CSV table of C-alpha atoms in Angstrom, one decimal:
chain,number,residue,atom,x,y,z
A,160,MET,CA,88.3,78.8,60.7
A,161,ILE,CA,89.9,82.2,60.6
A,162,GLU,CA,93.4,81.3,61.7
A,163,CYS,CA,94.6,84.7,63.8
A,164,TRP,CA,97.5,85.8,65.4
A,165,ARG,CA,97.6,88.2,68.8
A,166,TRP,CA,99.8,90.8,67.8
A,167,PHE,CA,100.3,94.0,70.5
A,168,GLY,CA,101.1,96.5,67.5
A,169,PRO,CA,104.1,98.4,66.1
A,170,LEU,CA,105.9,97.9,69.5
A,171,ASP,CA,105.5,94.1,69.8
A,172,ALA,CA,108.8,91.9,69.5
A,173,ILE,CA,107.2,89.7,66.8
A,174,PRO,CA,106.8,91.6,63.6
A,175,LEU,CA,104.0,90.9,61.0
A,176,GLY,CA,106.4,88.9,58.7
A,177,GLU,CA,106.5,86.7,61.1
A,178,VAL,CA,102.9,86.5,62.2
A,179,ALA,CA,102.2,85.6,58.3
A,180,GLN,CA,105.3,83.2,58.4
A,181,ALA,CA,103.1,81.3,61.0
A,182,GLY,CA,100.3,80.8,58.7
A,183,ALA,CA,97.7,83.5,60.2
A,184,THR,CA,95.7,85.3,58.1
A,185,GLY,CA,93.9,87.2,60.6
A,186,VAL,CA,95.3,89.8,63.2
A,187,VAL,CA,93.8,90.0,67.0
A,188,THR,CA,94.9,93.4,68.2
A,189,SER,CA,93.9,96.4,69.9
A,190,LEU,CA,94.7,100.3,70.4
A,191,HIS,CA,96.5,99.5,73.6
A,192,GLU,CA,98.4,102.6,73.9
A,193,LEU,CA,94.9,104.6,74.7
A,194,ASP,CA,93.2,105.1,78.1
A,195,TYR,CA,90.3,102.5,78.9
A,196,GLY,CA,86.9,104.6,78.3
A,197,VAL,CA,87.9,107.1,75.9
A,198,VAL,CA,86.5,106.9,72.4
A,199,TRP,CA,88.6,104.8,69.7
A,200,PRO,CA,89.1,107.8,66.9
A,201,VAL,CA,88.3,106.5,63.2
A,202,GLU,CA,91.5,108.1,61.8
A,203,THR,CA,93.8,105.7,64.3
A,204,ILE,CA,91.5,102.5,63.6
A,205,ARG,CA,91.9,103.0,59.9
A,206,ALA,CA,95.5,103.8,60.3
A,207,ARG,CA,96.1,100.4,62.3
A,208,ARG,CA,94.3,98.6,60.0
A,209,SER,CA,96.3,99.7,57.3
A,210,LEU,CA,99.7,99.2,58.9
A,211,ILE,CA,98.5,96.0,59.1
A,212,ALA,CA,96.7,95.0,55.2
A,213,ASP,CA,99.5,97.4,53.7
A,214,ALA,CA,102.4,95.2,54.7
A,215,GLY,CA,101.5,92.9,51.6
A,216,LEU,CA,101.7,89.8,53.7
A,217,GLY,CA,97.7,88.9,53.5
A,218,LEU,CA,97.1,90.2,56.2
A,219,ASP,CA,93.5,91.5,58.2
A,220,TRP,CA,92.8,93.2,61.6
A,221,THR,CA,90.0,90.2,62.1
A,222,VAL,CA,89.0,90.8,65.7
A,223,VAL,CA,89.4,93.6,68.1
A,224,GLU,CA,91.3,92.3,71.6
A,225,SER,CA,90.0,93.9,73.6
A,226,LEU,CA,88.0,96.9,73.9
A,227,PRO,CA,88.1,97.5,77.0
A,228,VAL,CA,85.8,98.1,79.5
A,229,HIS,CA,86.0,100.9,82.0
A,230,GLU,CA,86.7,99.6,85.8
A,231,ASP,CA,83.7,102.7,86.9
A,232,ILE,CA,81.4,100.7,84.5
A,233,LYS,CA,82.3,97.0,86.3
A,234,ARG,CA,82.0,98.6,90.0
A,235,GLY,CA,78.7,100.7,88.9
A,236,ASP,CA,80.6,103.8,90.4
A,237,GLY,CA,79.5,107.5,89.5
A,238,ASP,CA,77.7,108.7,86.2
A,239,LEU,CA,78.6,106.2,83.6
A,240,ALA,CA,76.8,108.0,80.6
A,241,THR,CA,79.6,109.2,79.2
A,242,LEU,CA,81.6,106.2,79.3
A,243,PHE,CA,78.8,104.1,77.9
A,244,ALA,CA,78.5,106.5,74.9
A,245,ASN,CA,82.4,106.1,74.5
A,246,TYR,CA,82.0,102.6,74.4
A,247,ARG,CA,79.1,102.5,71.5
A,248,GLN,CA,80.9,105.3,69.8
A,249,SER,CA,83.9,103.0,69.5
A,250,MET,CA,81.9,100.1,68.3
A,251,ALA,CA,80.1,102.4,65.8
A,252,ASN,CA,83.8,103.4,64.6
A,253,LEU,CA,85.1,100.1,64.3
A,254,ALA,CA,82.3,98.9,62.0
A,255,ALA,CA,82.7,101.8,60.1
A,256,CYS,CA,86.3,100.4,59.4
A,257,GLY,CA,85.1,97.0,58.7
A,258,ILE,CA,85.8,95.4,61.8
A,259,THR,CA,83.0,93.7,63.8
A,260,THR,CA,84.1,91.0,66.0
A,261,ILE,CA,85.0,92.3,69.7
A,262,CYS,CA,86.3,90.4,72.6
A,263,TYR,CA,86.2,91.9,76.0
A,264,ASN,CA,86.1,90.8,79.7
A,265,PHE,CA,84.4,91.8,82.6
A,266,MET,CA,87.0,90.7,85.3
A,267,PRO,CA,87.6,93.1,88.1
A,268,VAL,CA,91.1,95.1,88.3
A,269,LEU,CA,93.4,92.3,86.3
A,270,ASP,CA,92.4,90.6,82.9
A,271,TRP,CA,94.2,87.6,83.7
A,272,THR,CA,96.3,86.5,86.1
A,273,ARG,CA,99.9,84.3,86.4
A,274,THR,CA,102.3,83.8,89.0
A,275,THR,CA,105.0,82.6,86.9
A,276,LEU,CA,105.4,84.0,83.3
A,277,ALA,CA,108.2,81.8,82.0
A,278,SER,CA,107.7,78.1,83.7
A,279,GLY,CA,110.4,75.9,82.1
A,280,GLN,CA,108.7,73.0,80.0
A,281,ARG,CA,110.9,70.5,78.1
A,282,GLY,CA,113.2,71.4,75.3
A,283,GLY,CA,113.8,74.6,76.7
A,284,SER,CA,110.7,76.0,76.1
A,285,ARG,CA,108.5,78.2,78.3
A,286,SER,CA,105.0,78.7,79.7
A,287,LEU,CA,102.7,80.6,81.8
A,288,ARG,CA,101.7,79.1,85.2
A,289,PHE,CA,99.5,79.8,88.2
A,290,ASP,CA,100.8,78.5,91.3
A,291,ALA,CA,98.2,78.3,94.0
A,292,PRO,CA,100.5,78.2,96.9
A,293,GLN,CA,102.5,81.5,95.4
A,294,MET,CA,99.2,83.1,95.2
A,295,ALA,CA,98.4,82.3,98.6
A,296,ALA,CA,101.5,83.5,100.0
A,297,PHE,CA,101.1,86.7,97.9
A,298,ASP,CA,97.5,87.2,98.8
A,299,ILE,CA,98.3,86.5,102.8
A,300,LEU,CA,101.7,87.3,103.3
A,301,MET,CA,102.6,90.2,101.0
A,302,LEU,CA,98.9,91.7,100.0
A,303,LYS,CA,97.9,91.1,103.9
A,304,ARG,CA,94.3,91.1,102.6
A,305,PRO,CA,92.1,90.6,105.4
A,306,GLY,CA,90.1,87.1,105.6
A,307,ALA,CA,92.4,85.7,102.8
A,308,GLU,CA,92.9,82.7,104.5
A,309,ALA,CA,89.3,81.7,104.1
A,310,ASP,CA,89.8,81.2,100.5
A,311,TRP,CA,92.9,78.7,100.4
A,312,PRO,CA,92.8,75.8,101.8
A,313,GLU,CA,95.3,74.9,104.4
A,314,SER,CA,97.6,72.7,102.4
A,315,VAL,CA,97.8,75.4,100.1
A,316,GLN,CA,98.5,78.3,102.9
A,317,ALA,CA,101.3,75.7,104.3
A,318,ALA,CA,103.0,75.4,101.0
A,319,GLY,CA,102.9,79.0,100.2
A,320,ALA,CA,104.1,79.8,103.3
A,321,ALA,CA,106.9,77.7,102.9
A,322,TRP,CA,107.8,79.2,99.7
A,323,PHE,CA,107.6,82.7,101.3
A,324,ALA,CA,110.0,81.5,103.9
A,325,ALA,CA,112.3,80.1,101.2
A,326,SER,CA,112.1,83.3,98.8
A,327,SER,CA,114.3,86.5,98.1
A,328,GLN,CA,112.9,89.9,97.8
A,329,ALA,CA,114.1,89.4,94.3
A,330,ASP,CA,111.8,86.1,94.2
A,331,ARG,CA,108.7,88.3,95.7
A,332,ASP,CA,109.4,91.1,93.1
A,333,THR,CA,109.1,88.4,90.3
A,334,LEU,CA,106.0,87.3,91.6
A,335,LEU,CA,104.7,90.8,91.9
A,336,ALA,CA,105.4,91.8,88.3
A,337,SER,CA,104.4,88.5,86.8
A,338,ILE,CA,100.7,89.2,88.4
A,339,MET,CA,100.7,92.5,87.4
A,340,ALA,CA,101.3,91.7,83.9
A,341,GLY,CA,97.5,91.1,83.7
A,342,LEU,CA,97.0,94.7,83.7
A,343,PRO,CA,97.6,95.4,79.6
A,344,GLY,CA,97.8,98.5,77.7
A,345,ALA,CA,98.0,101.6,78.8
A,346,TYR,CA,97.6,101.0,82.7
A,347,ALA,CA,100.4,101.5,85.0
A,348,ARG,CA,101.4,98.5,87.3
A,349,TYR,CA,100.8,98.7,91.1
A,350,ASP,CA,103.1,97.9,93.7
A,351,VAL,CA,101.7,96.2,96.8
A,352,ASP,CA,100.4,99.4,98.4
A,353,GLY,CA,98.9,100.5,95.3
A,354,LEU,CA,97.2,97.3,94.6
A,355,ARG,CA,95.6,97.5,98.2
A,356,ALA,CA,94.3,100.9,97.7
A,357,GLU,CA,92.8,99.6,94.4
A,358,LEU,CA,91.1,96.6,96.1
A,359,ALA,CA,89.7,98.8,98.6
A,360,THR,CA,87.6,100.7,95.9
A,361,TRP,CA,85.9,97.3,95.4
A,362,ALA,CA,84.6,97.1,98.9
A,363,GLY,CA,80.8,95.9,98.6
A,364,VAL,CA,81.2,95.0,95.5
A,365,ASP,CA,80.2,91.0,95.9
A,366,ARG,CA,78.9,88.8,93.0
A,367,ASP,CA,75.6,90.1,92.9
A,368,ALA,CA,76.6,93.7,92.8
A,369,LEU,CA,79.0,92.7,89.7
A,370,ARG,CA,76.4,91.0,88.2
A,371,ALA,CA,74.1,93.9,88.4
A,372,ASN,CA,76.6,96.3,87.0
A,373,TYR,CA,77.4,93.8,84.1
A,374,ASP,CA,73.4,93.1,83.3
A,375,ARG,CA,73.6,97.2,82.9
A,376,PHE,CA,76.6,97.1,80.7
A,377,LEU,CA,74.8,94.5,78.2
A,378,ALA,CA,71.6,96.6,78.4
A,379,GLU,CA,73.5,99.8,77.1
A,380,VAL,CA,75.8,98.4,74.6
A,381,ILE,CA,74.3,95.1,72.9
A,382,PRO,CA,71.2,97.1,71.3
A,383,ALA,CA,73.6,99.1,69.3
A,384,ALA,CA,76.1,96.2,68.9
A,385,GLU,CA,73.3,94.7,67.0
A,386,ASP,CA,72.6,97.3,65.0
A,387,LEU,CA,76.3,98.0,63.9
A,388,GLY,CA,76.4,94.3,63.4
A,389,ILE,CA,79.0,93.9,65.6
A,390,ARG,CA,79.7,90.4,67.5
A,391,LEU,CA,80.4,91.3,71.2
A,392,GLY,CA,82.5,87.8,72.6
A,393,VAL,CA,82.9,87.8,76.6
A,394,HIS,CA,86.2,86.4,77.5
A,395,PRO,CA,85.8,84.0,80.4
A,396,ASP,CA,87.4,84.7,83.9
A,397,ASP,CA,90.8,83.9,84.2
A,398,PRO,CA,91.6,81.8,86.4
A,399,PRO,CA,87.7,80.9,86.7
A,400,ARG,CA,87.7,81.1,90.4
A,401,PRO,CA,87.7,84.6,92.8
A,402,LEU,CA,90.7,86.1,93.1
A,403,MET,CA,92.1,88.7,96.0
A,404,GLY,CA,88.4,89.0,97.7
A,405,LEU,CA,87.0,90.0,94.0
A,406,PRO,CA,84.1,88.2,92.6
A,407,ARG,CA,84.3,86.5,89.4
A,408,ILE,CA,81.2,85.9,87.3
A,409,VAL,CA,82.1,84.2,83.8
A,410,SER,CA,83.7,80.9,85.3
A,411,GLY,CA,81.5,78.3,83.8
A,412,ALA,CA,78.5,77.2,81.9
A,413,GLU,CA,76.0,78.6,84.2
A,414,ASP,CA,77.6,81.5,84.4
A,415,ILE,CA,78.1,81.9,80.5
A,416,ALA,CA,74.1,80.8,80.5
A,417,TRP,CA,73.2,83.9,82.5
A,418,VAL,CA,75.5,86.3,80.4
A,419,LEU,CA,73.9,85.4,77.2
A,420,SER,CA,70.4,85.0,78.7
A,421,ARG,CA,70.4,89.0,79.3
A,422,GLN,CA,70.5,89.8,75.8
A,423,GLU,CA,69.2,87.3,73.3
A,424,SER,CA,71.1,88.3,70.4
A,425,ARG,CA,74.0,87.1,68.6
A,426,ALA,CA,75.3,90.3,69.3
A,427,ASN,CA,75.7,89.2,72.9
A,428,GLY,CA,78.1,86.4,72.4
A,429,LEU,CA,81.3,84.1,73.7
A,430,THR,CA,84.9,84.5,73.5
A,431,LEU,CA,85.4,80.2,74.1
A,432,CYS,CA,88.9,80.2,75.5
A,433,SER,CA,89.5,76.5,76.4
A,434,GLY,CA,92.4,77.6,78.3
A,435,SER,CA,90.7,79.9,81.2
A,436,LEU,CA,87.7,77.3,81.1
A,437,GLY,CA,89.9,74.8,81.3
A,438,ALA,CA,91.7,75.4,84.3
A,439,ASN,CA,88.4,74.6,86.2
A,440,PRO,CA,88.0,70.7,86.6
A,441,ALA,CA,84.4,71.3,86.7
A,442,ASN,CA,84.5,72.7,83.0
A,443,ASP,CA,83.8,70.1,80.6
A,444,VAL,CA,85.0,72.5,77.7
A,445,PRO,CA,83.9,70.5,74.5
A,446,ALA,CA,80.1,70.1,76.1
A,447,ILE,CA,80.4,74.1,76.9
A,448,ALA,CA,81.1,74.8,73.3
A,449,ALA,CA,78.2,72.4,72.1
A,450,ARG,CA,75.9,74.1,74.4
A,451,PHE,CA,76.4,77.8,73.2
A,452,ALA,CA,78.2,77.2,69.8
A,453,ASP,CA,75.5,79.4,68.3
A,454,ARG,CA,76.8,82.0,70.5
A,455,ILE,CA,80.6,81.7,69.9
A,456,ALA,CA,82.0,85.0,68.3
A,457,PHE,CA,85.6,84.3,68.8
A,458,ALA,CA,88.1,81.1,70.2
A,459,HIS,CA,91.3,81.0,72.0
A,460,LEU,CA,92.6,77.1,71.4
A,461,ARG,CA,94.6,77.1,74.3
A,462,ASN,CA,95.2,74.0,76.8
A,463,VAL,CA,96.4,73.7,80.3
A,464,ALA,CA,97.3,71.0,82.7
A,465,LYS,CA,96.1,71.1,86.1
A,466,ASP,CA,97.0,70.0,89.5
A,467,PRO,CA,95.1,69.1,92.5
A,468,ASP,CA,96.2,71.9,94.6
A,469,GLY,CA,94.4,74.4,91.9
A,470,SER,CA,97.7,75.2,90.0
A,471,PHE,CA,97.5,74.9,86.4
A,472,GLU,CA,100.1,75.7,83.3
A,473,GLU,CA,100.0,76.1,79.7
A,474,ALA,CA,100.0,73.0,77.9
A,475,ALA,CA,101.0,71.7,74.4
A,476,HIS,CA,97.6,71.7,72.6
A,477,LEU,CA,97.2,67.7,72.6
A,478,GLU,CA,99.0,67.2,76.0
A,479,GLY,CA,96.6,69.0,78.5
A,480,ASP,CA,93.7,68.3,80.2
A,481,THR,CA,90.8,69.2,77.5
A,482,ASP,CA,90.2,67.1,74.4
A,483,MET,CA,91.4,69.6,72.1
A,484,ALA,CA,90.3,67.4,69.2
A,485,ALA,CA,86.7,66.9,70.6
A,486,LEU,CA,86.5,70.7,71.0
A,487,ILE,CA,87.6,71.2,67.3
A,488,ALA,CA,84.9,69.1,66.2
A,489,VAL,CA,82.2,71.0,67.6
A,490,LEU,CA,83.5,73.9,66.1
A,491,LEU,CA,83.9,72.9,62.7
A,492,ALA,CA,80.4,71.0,63.3
A,493,GLU,CA,79.0,74.6,64.2
A,494,GLU,CA,80.6,76.2,61.3
A,495,ALA,CA,78.6,73.6,58.8
A,496,ARG,CA,75.7,74.4,60.4
A,497,ARG,CA,76.1,78.4,60.0
A,498,ARG,CA,77.1,77.8,56.2
A,499,GLU,CA,73.9,75.3,56.0
A,500,THR,CA,71.6,78.5,57.5
A,501,GLY,CA,73.3,80.9,55.2
A,502,ARG,CA,74.9,83.0,58.0
A,503,ALA,CA,77.5,85.5,56.9
A,504,ASP,CA,79.8,84.5,60.2
A,505,ALA,CA,79.9,80.9,59.2
A,506,ASP,CA,83.8,81.1,59.7
A,507,ILE,CA,84.9,81.4,63.6
A,508,PRO,CA,88.5,83.2,63.8
A,509,PHE,CA,90.5,81.5,66.4
A,510,ARG,CA,93.8,82.3,67.7
């Protein structure tokens, strides 16, 4: 397997020297400064790859995470021909620069959602946390989304109301900032009114509509990816559940089966994120990996510990709820199978 590190570009607080010191040989990054939907220029891609390779640290830009899908494509809104053409051209430009593994997602509005970015752990370490009561408080009492109560159990609503009653304005501001952290790159962060307005643009986009829009996206880009030798890997929903009235359609094994069946090509692949999938108690992550092993393009090896109320937080690799040793055994077996069949993509990059 190819050990990689997520690097956010020249402004990242973690310099490339420390990435190499951690043992990585691959870099997972993106052109975060570019707006969604524009063509990634060859010159910009080449300059970023050279910045990584020319550092003399044995590093290479191995995976793009991510080449974002414009929100209009997810909504199915307007004339999308230019956006699809731009996505295909960006893939072509990446392939021309020797970068052929792309992670992306089809989550509406937010790429990922947490309520706490620095949950305290033993020894002074910190981790990300999704607290279901706090999210319910945000949804019902801060966002005031109509019908939000129906999405949360009464016990979670009660705990959320208690948190809200005891919280200061600073606490609520921190919660909003944590939730908005799921908007990466060039996107501006919303305040509560801005988020409410953005959610209004999704009125009428239910699970079936989002699936139809995703189906169209795959039909528009996967044949081009196959011709270019690119593997696209969809990242599962994070968390794997509907949020703020928005549907989520890549949350478990049957969702993944649907995605991969829409275009029967290795170019239409999976980013196996054990953390995202592991946040749903119904997901057996090693079993999902084994079922879709042939289509895994990239892996995120994370673990989470879940609470009965639907909360979860990042956990040490061998201390969370997913059997990581069993998961690694599946991935190593798949690599061996690929080598036996002579596949060029035998080595699976992971971060």
